[in-house]
mmCIF file of C-alpha atoms in Angstrom:
data_model
loop_
_atom_site.group_PDB
_atom_site.id
_atom_site.type_symbol
_atom_site.label_atom_id
_atom_site.label_comp_id
_atom_site.label_asym_id
_atom_site.label_seq_id
_atom_site.Cartn_x
_atom_site.Cartn_y
_atom_site.Cartn_z
ATOM 1 C CA MET A 1 -24.791 5.977 -17.549
ATOM 2 C CA THR A 2 -23.189 3.543 -15.128
ATOM 3 C CA LYS A 3 -19.747 3.947 -13.697
ATOM 4 C CA LYS A 4 -17.159 1.255 -14.250
ATOM 5 C CA LYS A 5 -15.688 -0.338 -11.167
ATOM 6 C CA HIS A 6 -12.076 0.604 -10.630
ATOM 7 C CA THR A 7 -9.716 -2.317 -11.050
ATOM 8 C CA PRO A 8 -6.471 -1.794 -9.126
ATOM 9 C CA ALA A 9 -3.309 -1.904 -11.197
ATOM 10 C CA TYR A 10 -1.769 -4.295 -8.690
ATOM 11 C CA PRO A 11 -3.669 -7.232 -7.118
ATOM 12 C CA ALA A 12 -4.092 -7.216 -3.339
ATOM 13 C CA GLU A 13 -1.918 -10.336 -2.976
ATOM 14 C CA LEU A 14 0.948 -8.610 -4.764
ATOM 15 C CA ARG A 15 0.643 -5.492 -2.581
ATOM 16 C CA GLU A 16 0.609 -7.608 0.599
ATOM 17 C CA ARG A 17 3.673 -9.549 -0.547
ATOM 18 C CA ASP A 18 5.520 -6.345 -1.430
ATOM 19 C CA VAL A 19 4.755 -4.803 1.969
ATOM 20 C CA ARG A 20 6.010 -7.958 3.699
ATOM 21 C CA LEU A 21 9.213 -7.946 1.624
ATOM 22 C CA PHE A 22 9.754 -4.264 2.412
ATOM 23 C CA ARG A 23 9.398 -4.919 6.147
ATOM 24 C CA GLU A 24 11.804 -7.858 5.967
ATOM 25 C CA ASN A 25 14.461 -5.845 4.124
ATOM 26 C CA ARG A 26 13.983 -2.392 5.669
ATOM 27 C CA SER A 27 16.782 -2.846 8.207
ATOM 28 C CA GLU A 28 19.363 -3.131 5.421
ATOM 29 C CA HIS A 29 18.862 0.541 4.482
ATOM 30 C CA THR A 30 19.618 3.823 6.235
ATOM 31 C CA SER A 31 16.079 5.224 5.955
ATOM 32 C CA ASP A 32 12.588 4.329 4.786
ATOM 33 C CA ASN A 33 13.091 6.528 1.721
ATOM 34 C CA ALA A 34 16.285 4.734 0.763
ATOM 35 C CA ALA A 35 14.548 1.400 1.280
ATOM 36 C CA TYR A 36 11.578 2.382 -0.919
ATOM 37 C CA ARG A 37 13.908 3.547 -3.703
ATOM 38 C CA ALA A 38 16.041 0.399 -3.533
ATOM 39 C CA ILE A 39 13.319 -2.222 -3.054
ATOM 40 C CA ALA A 40 10.474 -0.976 -5.289
ATOM 41 C CA PRO A 41 12.233 -1.460 -8.659
ATOM 42 C CA LYS A 42 13.038 -5.046 -7.707
ATOM 43 C CA LEU A 43 9.326 -5.625 -7.037
ATOM 44 C CA GLY A 44 8.170 -3.962 -10.247
ATOM 45 C CA CYS A 45 6.399 -0.955 -8.741
ATOM 46 C CA SER A 46 7.221 2.668 -8.045
ATOM 47 C CA PRO A 47 8.727 3.756 -4.716
ATOM 48 C CA ASP A 48 5.690 5.964 -4.102
ATOM 49 C CA SER A 49 3.277 3.051 -4.622
ATOM 50 C CA LEU A 50 5.241 0.918 -2.194
ATOM 51 C CA ARG A 51 5.283 3.763 0.357
ATOM 52 C CA VAL A 52 1.496 4.211 0.112
ATOM 53 C CA TRP A 53 0.906 0.456 0.486
ATOM 54 C CA CYS A 54 3.185 0.248 3.530
ATOM 55 C CA GLN A 55 1.532 3.227 5.200
ATOM 56 C CA GLN A 56 -1.947 1.795 4.576
ATOM 57 C CA ALA A 57 -0.846 -1.571 5.985
ATOM 58 C CA GLU A 58 0.344 0.253 9.115
ATOM 59 C CA ARG A 59 -3.056 1.997 9.411
ATOM 60 C CA ASP A 60 -4.861 -1.331 8.985
ATOM 61 C CA ALA A 61 -2.698 -2.853 11.735
ATOM 62 C CA GLY A 62 -3.373 0.088 14.083
ATOM 63 C CA GLU A 63 0.262 1.216 14.015
ATOM 64 C CA ARG A 64 -0.474 4.563 12.303
ATOM 65 C CA ALA A 65 -3.251 7.106 12.652
ATOM 66 C CA GLY A 66 -5.781 7.403 9.854
ATOM 67 C CA LEU A 67 -8.600 5.539 8.156
ATOM 68 C CA THR A 68 -8.269 1.801 7.716
ATOM 69 C CA SER A 69 -9.080 0.151 4.402
ATOM 70 C CA ALA A 70 -12.386 -1.103 5.796
ATOM 71 C CA GLU A 71 -13.333 2.408 6.919
ATOM 72 C CA LYS A 72 -12.430 3.835 3.498
ATOM 73 C CA ASP A 73 -14.562 1.180 1.779
ATOM 74 C CA ARG A 74 -17.489 1.917 4.108
ATOM 75 C CA ILE A 75 -17.286 5.637 3.367
ATOM 76 C CA LYS A 76 -17.193 4.955 -0.392
ATOM 77 C CA ASP A 77 -20.301 2.787 -0.085
ATOM 78 C CA LEU A 78 -22.126 5.442 1.933
ATOM 79 C CA GLU A 79 -21.301 8.125 -0.616
ATOM 80 C CA ARG A 80 -22.874 6.174 -3.489
#
């Protein structure tokens, strides 16, 4: 039995755009949480999804500790 490849619910281009829009509009809100709750519905995603995307973008840019997307992909490939 072969496993199906996981298809993300949101395309990468959409996630990148949403992260950029969050960063551009973050200063209009009192906290990150308030910004996620206010901005996410306008983008058509949940606040938690937007938060996860923003945090991963920060890891990929070296602004936050943790595994980058490339490192996560490499680990997944090694585990297969």
